[in-house]
Coordinates of N, CA and C in Angstrom, one line a residue:
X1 N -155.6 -122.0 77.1 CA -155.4 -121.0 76.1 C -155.9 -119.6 76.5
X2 N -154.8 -118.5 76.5 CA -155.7 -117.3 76.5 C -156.9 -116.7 75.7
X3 N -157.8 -116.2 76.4 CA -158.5 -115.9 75.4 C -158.4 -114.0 75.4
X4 N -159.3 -113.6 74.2 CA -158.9 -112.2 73.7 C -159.3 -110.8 74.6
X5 N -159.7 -111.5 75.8 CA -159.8 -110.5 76.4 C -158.2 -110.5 77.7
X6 N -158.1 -111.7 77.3 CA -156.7 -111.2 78.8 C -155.7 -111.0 78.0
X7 N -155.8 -111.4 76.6 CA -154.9 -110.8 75.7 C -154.7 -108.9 75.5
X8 N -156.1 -108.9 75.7 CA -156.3 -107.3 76.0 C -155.8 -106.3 76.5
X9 N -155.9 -107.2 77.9 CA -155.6 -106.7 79.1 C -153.7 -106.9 79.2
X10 N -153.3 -108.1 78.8 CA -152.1 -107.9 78.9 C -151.1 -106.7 78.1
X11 N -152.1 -106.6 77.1 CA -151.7 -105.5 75.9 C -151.8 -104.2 77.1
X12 N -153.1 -103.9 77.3 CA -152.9 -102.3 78.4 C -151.8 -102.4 79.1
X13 N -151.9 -103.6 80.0 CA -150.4 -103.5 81.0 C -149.2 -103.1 80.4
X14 N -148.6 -103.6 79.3 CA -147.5 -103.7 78.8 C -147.4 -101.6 78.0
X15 N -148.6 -101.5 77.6 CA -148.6 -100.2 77.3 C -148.5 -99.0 78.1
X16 N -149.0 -99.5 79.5 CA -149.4 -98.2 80.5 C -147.4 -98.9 81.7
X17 N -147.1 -100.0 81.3 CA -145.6 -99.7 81.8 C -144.7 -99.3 80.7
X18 N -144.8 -99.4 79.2 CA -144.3 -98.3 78.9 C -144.4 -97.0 78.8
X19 N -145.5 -96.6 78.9 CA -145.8 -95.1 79.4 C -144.9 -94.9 80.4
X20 N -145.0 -95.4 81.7 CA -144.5 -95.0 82.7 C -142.9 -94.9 82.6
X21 N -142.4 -96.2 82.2 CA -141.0 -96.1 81.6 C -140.5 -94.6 80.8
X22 N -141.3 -94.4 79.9 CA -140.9 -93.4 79.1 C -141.3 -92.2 79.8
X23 N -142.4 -91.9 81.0 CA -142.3 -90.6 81.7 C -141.5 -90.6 82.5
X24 N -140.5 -91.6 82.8 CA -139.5 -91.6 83.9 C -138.7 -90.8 82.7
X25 N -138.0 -91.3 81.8 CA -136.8 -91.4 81.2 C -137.3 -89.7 80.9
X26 N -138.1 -89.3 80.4 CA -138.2 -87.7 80.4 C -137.9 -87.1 81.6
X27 N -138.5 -87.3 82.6 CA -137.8 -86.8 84.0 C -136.7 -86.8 83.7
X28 N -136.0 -88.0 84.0 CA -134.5 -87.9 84.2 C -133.8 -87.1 82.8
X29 N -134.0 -87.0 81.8 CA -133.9 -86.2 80.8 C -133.7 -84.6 81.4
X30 N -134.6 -84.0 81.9 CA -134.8 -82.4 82.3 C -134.2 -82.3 83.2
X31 N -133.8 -83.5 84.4 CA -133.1 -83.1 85.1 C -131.6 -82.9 84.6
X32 N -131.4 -84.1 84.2 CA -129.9 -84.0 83.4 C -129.8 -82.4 82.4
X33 N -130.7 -82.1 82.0 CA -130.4 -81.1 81.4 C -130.2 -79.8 82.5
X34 N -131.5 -79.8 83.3 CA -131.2 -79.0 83.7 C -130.0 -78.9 85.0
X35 N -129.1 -79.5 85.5 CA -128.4 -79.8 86.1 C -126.9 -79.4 84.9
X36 N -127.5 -79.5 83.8 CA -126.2 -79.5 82.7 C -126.2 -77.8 82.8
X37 N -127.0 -77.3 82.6 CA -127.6 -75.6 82.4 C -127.2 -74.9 84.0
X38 N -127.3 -75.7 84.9 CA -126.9 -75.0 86.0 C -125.4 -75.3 86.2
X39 N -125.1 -76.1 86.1 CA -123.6 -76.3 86.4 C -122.8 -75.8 85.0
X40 N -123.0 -75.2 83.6 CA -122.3 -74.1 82.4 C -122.7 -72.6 83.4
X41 N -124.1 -72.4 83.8 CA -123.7 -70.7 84.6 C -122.7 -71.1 85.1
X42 N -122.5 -72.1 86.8 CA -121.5 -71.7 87.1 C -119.9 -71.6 86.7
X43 N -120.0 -72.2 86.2 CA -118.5 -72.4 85.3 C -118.6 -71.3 84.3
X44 N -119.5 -70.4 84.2 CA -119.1 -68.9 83.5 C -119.2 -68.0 84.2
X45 N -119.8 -67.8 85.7 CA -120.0 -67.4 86.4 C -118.2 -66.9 87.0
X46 N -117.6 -68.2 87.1 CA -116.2 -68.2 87.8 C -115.6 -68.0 86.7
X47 N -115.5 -68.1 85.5 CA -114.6 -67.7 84.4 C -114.9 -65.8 84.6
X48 N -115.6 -65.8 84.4 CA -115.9 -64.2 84.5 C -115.3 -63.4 85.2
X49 N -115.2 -63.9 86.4 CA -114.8 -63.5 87.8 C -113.5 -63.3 87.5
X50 N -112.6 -64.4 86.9 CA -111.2 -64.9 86.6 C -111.1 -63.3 85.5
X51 N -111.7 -63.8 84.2 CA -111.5 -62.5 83.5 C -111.5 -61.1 84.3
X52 N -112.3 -60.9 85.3 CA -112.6 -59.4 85.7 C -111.2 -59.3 86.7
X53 N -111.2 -59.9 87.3 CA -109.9 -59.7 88.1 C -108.2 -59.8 87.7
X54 N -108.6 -60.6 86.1 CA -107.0 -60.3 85.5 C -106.9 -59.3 84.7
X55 N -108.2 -58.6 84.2 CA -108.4 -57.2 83.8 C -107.9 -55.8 84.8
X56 N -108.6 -55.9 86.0 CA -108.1 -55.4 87.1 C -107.0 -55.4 87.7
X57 N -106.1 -56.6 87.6 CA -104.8 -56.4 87.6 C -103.7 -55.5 86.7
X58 N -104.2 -56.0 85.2 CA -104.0 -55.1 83.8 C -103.8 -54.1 84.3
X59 N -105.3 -53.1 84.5 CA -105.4 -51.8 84.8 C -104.3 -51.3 85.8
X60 N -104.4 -52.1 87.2 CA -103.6 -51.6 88.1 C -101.7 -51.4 88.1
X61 N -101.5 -52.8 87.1 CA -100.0 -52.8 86.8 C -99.5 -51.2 85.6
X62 N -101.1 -50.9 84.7 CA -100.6 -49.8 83.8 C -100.7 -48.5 84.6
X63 N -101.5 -48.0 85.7 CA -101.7 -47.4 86.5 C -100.4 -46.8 87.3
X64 N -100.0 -48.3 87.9 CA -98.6 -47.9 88.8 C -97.8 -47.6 87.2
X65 N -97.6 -48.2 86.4 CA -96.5 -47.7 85.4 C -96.7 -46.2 84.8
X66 N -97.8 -45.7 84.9 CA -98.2 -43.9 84.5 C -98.0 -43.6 86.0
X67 N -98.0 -43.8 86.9 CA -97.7 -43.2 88.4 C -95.9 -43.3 88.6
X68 N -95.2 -43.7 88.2 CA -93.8 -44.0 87.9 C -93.2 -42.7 86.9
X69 N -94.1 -42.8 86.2 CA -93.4 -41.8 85.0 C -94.0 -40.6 85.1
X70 N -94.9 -40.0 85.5 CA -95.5 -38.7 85.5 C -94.5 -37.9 85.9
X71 N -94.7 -37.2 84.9 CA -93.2 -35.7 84.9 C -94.1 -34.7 85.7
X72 N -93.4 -34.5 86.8 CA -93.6 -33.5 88.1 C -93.5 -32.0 87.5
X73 N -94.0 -30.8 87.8 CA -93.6 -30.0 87.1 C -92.1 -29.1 87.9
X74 N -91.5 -28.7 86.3 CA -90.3 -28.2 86.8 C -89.1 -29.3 86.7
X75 N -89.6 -30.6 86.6 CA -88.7 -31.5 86.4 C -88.4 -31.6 85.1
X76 N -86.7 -32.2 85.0 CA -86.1 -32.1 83.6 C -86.3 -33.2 83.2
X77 N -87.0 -34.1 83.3 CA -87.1 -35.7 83.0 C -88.1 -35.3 81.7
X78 N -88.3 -34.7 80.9 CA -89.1 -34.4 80.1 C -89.0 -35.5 78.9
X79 N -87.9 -36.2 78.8 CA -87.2 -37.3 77.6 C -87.6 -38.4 78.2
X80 N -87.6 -39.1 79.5 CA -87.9 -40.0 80.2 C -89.1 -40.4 80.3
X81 N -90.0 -39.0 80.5 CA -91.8 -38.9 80.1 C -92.2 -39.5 78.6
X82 N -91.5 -39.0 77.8 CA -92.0 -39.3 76.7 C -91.9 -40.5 76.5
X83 N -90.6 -41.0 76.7 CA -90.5 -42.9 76.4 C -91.3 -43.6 77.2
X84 N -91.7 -42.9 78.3 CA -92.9 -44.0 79.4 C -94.2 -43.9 78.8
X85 N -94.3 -42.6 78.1 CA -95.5 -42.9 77.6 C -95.6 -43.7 76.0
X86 N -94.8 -43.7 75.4 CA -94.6 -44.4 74.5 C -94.4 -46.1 75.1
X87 N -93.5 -46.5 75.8 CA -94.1 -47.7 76.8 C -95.4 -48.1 77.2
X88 N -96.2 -47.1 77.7 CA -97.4 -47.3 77.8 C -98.2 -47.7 77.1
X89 N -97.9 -47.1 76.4 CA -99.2 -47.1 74.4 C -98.8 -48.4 74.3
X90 N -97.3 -48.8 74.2 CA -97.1 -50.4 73.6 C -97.8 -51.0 74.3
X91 N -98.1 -50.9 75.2 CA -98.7 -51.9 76.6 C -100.0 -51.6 76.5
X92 N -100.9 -50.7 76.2 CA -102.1 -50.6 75.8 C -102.3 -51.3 75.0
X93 N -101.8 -51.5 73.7 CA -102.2 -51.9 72.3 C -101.5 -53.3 72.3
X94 N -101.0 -54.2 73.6 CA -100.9 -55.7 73.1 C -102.2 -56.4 73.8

């Protein structure tokens, strides 16, 4: 029969391996998190990138379209200017 002291003792043991169990599972916890927290930067990191470069393209396709239509001076295209820029505006404002 055991008696109350190995009863004791098997009590610590069982307590100090759950401790240790449950300081594991917090580790792996932070890591998981922090591994979750690093891998959303980069995946907003490259979305950004995506945004900034299809903005840049934006700009550059409205760019060449006002470099197309700019009324030279002395030129009679003065009706042609107006509708490009009225083109423009539409293309600004979608």
């Amino acid at each position: 029969m055991p008696d109350s002291n190995q009863e004791a003792s098997a009590g610590t043991k069982q307590n100090q391996v759950t401790q240790a169990v449950d300081q594991q599972i917090q580790g792996f916890e932070q890591q998981l998190q922090q591994k979750s927290n690093s891998e959303l930067k980069e995946v907003a990191t490259k979305l950004e990138t995506v945004e900034r470069n299809m903005l840049l393209q934006k700009i550059d396709s409205e760019l060449q379209t006002i470099k197309e239509t700019v009324v030279k001076p002395g030129d009679g295209a003065a009706a042609t200017a107006g509708a490009a820029a009225t083109v423009v505006n539409q293309k600004s404002n979608t």
